[in-house]
Coordinates of C-alpha atoms in Angstrom, one line a residue:
A25 CA -4.0 -19.1 8.9
T26 CA -0.2 -18.9 8.4
F27 CA 1.6 -19.1 5.0
A28 CA 5.4 -19.2 4.4
D29 CA 7.6 -19.3 1.5
L30 CA 5.2 -19.4 -1.3
T31 CA 3.9 -17.6 -4.3
I32 CA 0.2 -16.5 -4.7
Q33 CA -0.4 -15.1 -8.1
N34 CA -3.0 -14.4 -10.8
G35 CA -6.1 -14.9 -8.7
H36 CA -9.2 -13.1 -9.9
V37 CA -12.5 -12.9 -7.9
I38 CA -15.8 -11.0 -9.1
S39 CA -18.2 -9.6 -6.7
D40 CA -16.1 -10.5 -3.9
S41 CA -12.9 -9.7 -2.3
G42 CA -9.5 -11.0 -1.8
G43 CA -8.3 -11.9 -5.2
G44 CA -5.0 -14.1 -3.7
I45 CA -6.5 -14.8 -0.1
Y46 CA -9.7 -14.1 1.9
A47 CA -8.7 -14.6 5.6
A48 CA -11.9 -14.6 7.8
G49 CA -9.5 -14.4 10.7
A50 CA -6.2 -13.6 11.6
L51 CA -3.4 -14.1 9.0
T52 CA 0.2 -14.5 9.2
L53 CA 2.5 -14.4 5.9
T54 CA 6.1 -14.9 6.2
N55 CA 8.1 -14.5 2.7
V56 CA 4.7 -14.9 0.5
D57 CA 5.0 -13.1 -2.7
V58 CA 1.4 -12.0 -3.7
L59 CA 1.5 -11.2 -7.7
N60 CA -0.8 -10.2 -10.4
N61 CA -4.1 -10.6 -8.3
R62 CA -7.4 -9.0 -8.9
S63 CA -10.6 -8.5 -6.7
E64 CA -13.5 -6.6 -8.8
S65 CA -17.3 -6.1 -8.8
R66 CA -19.5 -7.2 -11.4
L67 CA -21.8 -4.4 -11.4
V68 CA -20.5 -1.0 -12.6
G69 CA -20.1 1.6 -9.7
G70 CA -20.4 -1.7 -7.5
N71 CA -18.9 -1.4 -3.9
I72 CA -16.8 -4.1 -2.7
N73 CA -14.3 -4.5 0.4
G74 CA -11.2 -4.8 -1.9
G75 CA -7.8 -6.4 -1.2
G76 CA -6.7 -7.0 -4.9
G77 CA -4.1 -9.5 -3.0
V78 CA -5.5 -10.1 0.3
R79 CA -8.3 -9.1 2.2
V80 CA -8.4 -10.0 5.9
V81 CA -10.9 -9.1 8.6
G82 CA -8.5 -10.4 11.5
D83 CA -5.3 -9.1 12.6
L84 CA -2.4 -9.0 10.0
Y85 CA 1.3 -10.0 10.2
V86 CA 3.4 -9.6 7.2
T87 CA 7.3 -10.3 7.2
G88 CA 9.0 -10.1 3.9
G89 CA 7.5 -10.8 0.7
R90 CA 6.7 -8.9 -2.5
F91 CA 3.2 -7.4 -3.4
E92 CA 3.4 -6.6 -7.1
N93 CA 0.7 -5.8 -9.7
N94 CA -2.4 -6.3 -7.3
A95 CA -5.6 -4.4 -8.3
V96 CA -8.9 -3.6 -7.3
P97 CA -10.4 -2.0 -10.7
T98 CA -13.5 -0.6 -9.5
P99 CA -14.6 2.8 -8.6
L100 CA -15.1 2.2 -4.9
G101 CA -12.5 -0.5 -4.2
E102 CA -9.8 -0.3 -1.6
G103 CA -6.3 -1.6 -0.8
G104 CA -4.8 -2.9 -4.4
A105 CA -2.4 -5.4 -2.4
I106 CA -4.0 -5.5 1.3
R107 CA -7.2 -4.5 2.7
S108 CA -7.7 -4.9 6.5
N109 CA -11.2 -4.1 8.3
V110 CA -14.2 -5.4 9.8
A111 CA -17.6 -3.8 9.2
T112 CA -18.6 -3.1 13.0
G113 CA -16.4 -3.6 16.4
T114 CA -12.9 -3.1 17.1
Q115 CA -10.8 -2.8 14.0
P116 CA -8.1 -5.4 13.3
N117 CA -4.4 -4.5 13.8
V118 CA -1.7 -4.5 10.9
H119 CA 1.8 -5.3 11.2
I120 CA 4.2 -5.3 8.1
S121 CA 7.8 -5.6 8.2
G122 CA 10.6 -6.1 5.7
T123 CA 7.9 -5.9 2.8
V124 CA 7.7 -4.5 -0.7
F125 CA 4.8 -3.3 -2.2
I126 CA 5.3 -2.3 -5.9
S127 CA 2.6 -1.0 -8.6
N128 CA -0.6 -2.0 -7.0
T129 CA -3.7 0.1 -7.8
A130 CA -6.9 0.9 -5.9
K131 CA -9.4 3.7 -5.3
Y132 CA -8.0 4.3 -1.8
G133 CA -4.6 2.8 -0.6
G134 CA -2.9 1.6 -3.9
A135 CA -0.8 -0.8 -1.9
I136 CA -2.5 -0.9 1.8
S137 CA -5.9 -0.1 3.1
A138 CA -6.2 -0.5 6.8
A139 CA -8.8 0.4 9.4
G140 CA -7.2 -0.5 12.8
S141 CA -3.8 0.4 14.3
T142 CA -1.1 0.0 11.7
W143 CA 2.7 -0.5 11.9
I144 CA 4.6 -0.4 9.2
T145 CA 8.4 -1.1 9.5
N146 CA 11.6 -1.3 6.9
T147 CA 9.4 -1.7 4.1
Q148 CA 9.3 -0.4 0.6
V149 CA 6.1 1.1 -1.0
A150 CA 6.9 2.3 -4.6
S151 CA 5.1 3.1 -7.8
N152 CA 1.5 2.3 -6.5
T153 CA -1.6 4.2 -7.6
A154 CA -4.9 5.4 -5.9
T155 CA -7.5 7.3 -7.9
A156 CA -8.9 8.9 -4.7
G157 CA -6.6 8.9 -1.7
G158 CA -3.5 7.2 -0.3
G159 CA -1.5 6.4 -3.3
G160 CA 0.6 4.2 -1.4
V161 CA -0.9 3.7 2.3
Y162 CA -4.6 4.8 3.2
V163 CA -5.9 4.5 7.0
G164 CA -9.4 5.7 6.8
S165 CA -11.1 5.1 10.2
S166 CA -10.4 6.0 14.2
S167 CA -7.8 3.7 15.0
P168 CA -5.5 4.7 17.7
S169 CA -2.3 5.4 15.9
V170 CA -0.3 4.6 12.6
T171 CA 3.5 4.0 12.8
L172 CA 6.0 4.2 9.7
S173 CA 9.5 3.4 11.0
G174 CA 12.4 3.0 8.4
C175 CA 10.4 3.1 5.3
T176 CA 10.9 4.3 1.9
I177 CA 7.6 5.4 0.4
E178 CA 8.7 6.6 -3.4
H179 CA 6.9 7.3 -6.8
N180 CA 3.2 6.8 -5.5
T181 CA 0.5 9.0 -7.0
T182 CA -3.0 9.9 -6.2
L183 CA -4.7 10.8 -9.2
D184 CA -7.7 12.9 -7.3
G185 CA -7.4 13.1 -3.8
R186 CA -5.0 13.5 -0.6
G187 CA -1.8 12.1 0.2
G188 CA 0.5 10.9 -2.7
G189 CA 2.5 8.5 -0.8
A190 CA 0.2 8.1 2.2
N191 CA -3.2 9.5 3.6
I192 CA -3.9 9.0 7.3
A193 CA -7.4 10.3 7.7
G194 CA -8.6 9.0 11.2
T195 CA -5.8 8.7 13.5
D196 CA -2.4 10.1 15.1
L197 CA 0.6 9.6 12.9
M198 CA 4.0 8.7 13.7
I199 CA 7.0 8.6 11.2
S200 CA 10.6 7.9 12.1
G201 CA 13.5 7.4 10.1
C202 CA 11.7 7.0 6.7
T203 CA 12.5 8.3 3.1
I204 CA 9.4 9.9 1.4
Q205 CA 9.9 11.0 -2.2
H206 CA 8.6 11.5 -5.6
N207 CA 5.3 11.0 -4.7
T208 CA 2.3 13.2 -6.2
T209 CA -1.0 14.3 -5.7
L210 CA -2.5 15.5 -9.2
T211 CA -5.5 17.0 -7.8
G212 CA -7.4 17.4 -4.3
T213 CA -6.5 19.1 -1.2
G214 CA -2.7 18.2 -1.2
G215 CA 0.1 16.2 0.8
G216 CA 2.3 15.3 -2.1
G217 CA 4.4 13.2 0.0
V218 CA 1.9 12.6 3.4
Y219 CA -1.5 13.9 4.1
V220 CA -2.5 13.5 7.8
V221 CA -5.6 14.6 9.8
Y222 CA -5.1 14.8 13.4
G223 CA -1.7 14.4 15.7
L224 CA 1.7 13.8 14.2
T225 CA 5.1 13.3 15.0
V226 CA 7.9 13.1 12.8
T227 CA 11.5 12.5 13.4
G228 CA 14.7 11.7 11.4
T229 CA 12.9 11.7 8.0
Q230 CA 13.3 12.9 4.6
F231 CA 10.5 14.7 2.2
I232 CA 12.0 14.8 -1.2
G233 CA 10.8 15.9 -4.3
N234 CA 7.4 15.3 -3.5
R235 CA 4.6 17.3 -5.6
A236 CA 1.3 18.6 -4.6
E237 CA -0.3 20.0 -8.0
H238 CA -3.0 22.5 -8.4
T239 CA -6.2 22.1 -10.4
E240 CA -7.3 25.5 -11.9
G241 CA -10.3 27.1 -10.0
A242 CA -10.1 24.9 -7.3
V243 CA -8.4 24.9 -3.5
T244 CA -6.3 22.2 -4.4
G245 CA -2.5 21.5 -4.3
S246 CA -1.1 22.5 -0.9
G247 CA 1.7 20.8 1.3
G248 CA 4.2 19.3 -1.3
G249 CA 6.0 17.4 1.3
L250 CA 3.6 16.9 4.0
Y251 CA -0.1 18.5 4.7
A252 CA -1.1 18.0 8.3
V253 CA -4.7 19.1 9.1
S254 CA -5.1 18.9 12.8
Y255 CA -7.9 19.4 15.0
A256 CA -6.2 20.9 17.9
S257 CA -3.8 18.0 18.1
P258 CA -0.4 18.8 18.6
R259 CA 2.2 18.3 15.9
T260 CA 6.1 18.0 16.3
V261 CA 8.6 17.7 13.5
E262 CA 12.4 17.0 14.7
D263 CA 15.6 16.3 12.9
T264 CA 13.9 16.2 9.5
D265 CA 14.6 17.5 5.9
F266 CA 12.4 18.9 3.3
I267 CA 14.2 19.2 0.0
S268 CA 12.8 20.2 -3.3
N269 CA 9.1 19.8 -2.8
T270 CA 6.6 21.8 -4.8
A271 CA 3.0 22.7 -4.2
G272 CA 0.7 24.4 -6.8
Q273 CA -1.0 26.4 -4.2
Y274 CA 0.2 26.8 -0.3
A275 CA 3.5 25.3 1.4
G276 CA 6.1 23.8 -1.0
G277 CA 7.5 21.7 1.9
L278 CA 5.2 21.8 5.0
Y279 CA 1.4 22.7 5.7
M280 CA 0.3 22.8 9.1
G281 CA -3.3 23.4 9.7
S282 CA -4.7 24.6 13.2
G283 CA -3.3 23.5 16.4
P284 CA 0.1 23.8 18.0
V285 CA 3.2 22.9 16.2
T286 CA 7.0 22.3 17.1
L287 CA 9.7 22.4 14.8
T288 CA 13.3 21.4 15.9
N289 CA 16.5 21.3 13.9
T290 CA 14.4 20.7 10.5
R291 CA 15.6 22.0 7.3
F292 CA 13.8 23.4 4.4
I293 CA 16.0 23.4 1.3
S294 CA 14.8 24.5 -2.4
N295 CA 10.9 24.2 -1.9
T296 CA 8.6 26.0 -3.9
S297 CA 5.1 27.2 -3.8
Y298 CA 2.7 29.2 -5.9
L299 CA 1.2 31.2 -3.2
V300 CA 2.3 31.7 0.6
G301 CA 4.8 29.6 2.2
G302 CA 7.6 28.5 -0.1
G303 CA 9.3 26.3 2.8
A304 CA 6.2 25.9 4.9
R305 CA 3.0 27.5 5.8
L306 CA 2.2 27.3 9.8
Y307 CA -1.4 28.2 10.8
G308 CA -1.4 27.3 14.5
A309 CA 0.8 28.7 17.4
A310 CA 4.1 28.0 16.0
T311 CA 7.5 27.3 18.1
V312 CA 10.7 27.0 15.4
V313 CA 14.1 26.0 17.1
D314 CA 17.3 25.8 15.5
S315 CA 15.9 24.9 11.9
E316 CA 17.2 26.2 8.6
F317 CA 15.1 27.8 5.5
T318 CA 17.5 28.2 2.5
S319 CA 16.6 28.6 -1.1
N320 CA 12.6 28.1 -0.9
S321 CA 10.4 30.3 -3.1
A322 CA 6.7 31.7 -3.2
I323 CA 6.7 32.6 -6.7
S324 CA 3.3 34.4 -7.4
S325 CA 3.6 37.9 -8.0
T326 CA 0.4 38.8 -6.2
G327 CA 0.2 36.3 -3.5
G328 CA 3.5 34.6 -3.0
S329 CA 4.6 35.7 0.3
G330 CA 6.6 34.2 2.8
G331 CA 9.6 32.6 0.7
G332 CA 10.9 30.8 3.2
L333 CA 8.5 30.4 6.3
Y334 CA 4.6 32.1 6.7
L335 CA 3.3 32.0 9.8
D336 CA -0.7 32.6 10.4
S337 CA -0.6 32.9 13.9
T338 CA 1.5 33.8 17.1
A339 CA 5.4 32.0 16.9
T340 CA 8.6 32.1 18.7
V341 CA 11.5 31.5 16.5
T342 CA 14.8 30.6 18.0
G343 CA 18.3 30.0 16.5
T344 CA 17.0 30.0 13.0
D345 CA 18.7 30.7 9.6
F346 CA 16.7 32.2 6.8
S347 CA 19.1 32.4 3.7
S348 CA 18.6 33.0 0.1
N349 CA 14.8 32.6 0.0
W350 CA 12.6 34.6 -2.4
S351 CA 9.1 35.5 -2.7
G352 CA 7.0 37.1 -5.7
N353 CA 5.2 39.3 -3.4
L354 CA 6.2 39.8 0.3
G355 CA 8.5 38.6 2.9
G356 CA 11.2 37.0 1.1
G357 CA 12.5 35.1 4.4
L358 CA 9.6 35.2 6.4
Y359 CA 6.3 36.6 6.6
V360 CA 4.3 36.9 10.1
F361 CA 0.5 37.5 10.0
G362 CA 0.2 37.3 13.9
A363 CA 2.8 38.2 16.8
A364 CA 6.2 36.8 16.7
T365 CA 9.1 36.5 18.8
L366 CA 12.6 36.1 17.2
T367 CA 15.6 35.2 19.0
N368 CA 19.3 34.3 18.0
S369 CA 18.3 33.8 14.3
Q370 CA 19.9 35.1 11.2
F371 CA 18.8 36.5 7.7
T372 CA 21.0 36.5 4.8
G373 CA 20.3 37.3 1.4
N374 CA 16.6 36.8 1.2
S375 CA 14.7 38.8 -1.2
A376 CA 11.1 39.9 -2.3
A377 CA 10.0 41.3 -5.4

């Protein structure tokens, strides 16, 4: 089905999905506005496929248009604006370009929930809310890859889960030329801006003012800007800025779990964590080249180590500057738990209480 240059609004389905459009096959939308649609279950706690605005079980192509105030107001719904998946078989692809998603809500994927390979380009995802994961975008199954390019992902919130801006839970993620700012996880593991489980490539992107908040008594609130879990998948971050992100537990700017990681020409400025890694915490074998850690803080007087950078494993650091970082415990600029080699790097004005 193909639709162009129209508005779909005020749809409402109960015990079904696709408040505005339900497409049983491929769907193309060009300059279509999808506004104020709802998809919900009649039963309390009922599970539906979701898609407050659009539900599609074939490949989806969206160019232009606006998705605003669509909702899946049920405990298990996904994709406030768009839900794309099939129950069995190869998952459909999603292509979105030049589109705006504002103020949509769902349990997973406040704006978008997809299960296949997903490309989101030159798109704004703003002020969406998910109760359990992926305030803006959620991709939850083992699709080949997800690409975010030239996007602005901002002011999205996850109330109790992972990934205030985006949660990419089942596949590799590539981010290029994006601005990811002022997103929040209120509880849950973290990833105020983005949470990703497998491989990661980030180039030319800014993570600004994202927050991963901490719940008292729980292991929550790490990776204010970006939380990358990894199961031995390689991760690379290049020509990227982490600025003024905060984490209630570990890693104000960047949290990298197990697996190798390379940072090149990447800047961490004015990020804050309560525990270790004010700028970043890197668990796996790390290579840091031509990067900068400036004015980051790990503030706890008992566990706030590595104000600039906290390294849990072996590391090679080359041509990197650490300046004016602070920790409430150990290692104002850098804390190294494993063996590290430092070459042509500078430490200026760092301090630890």
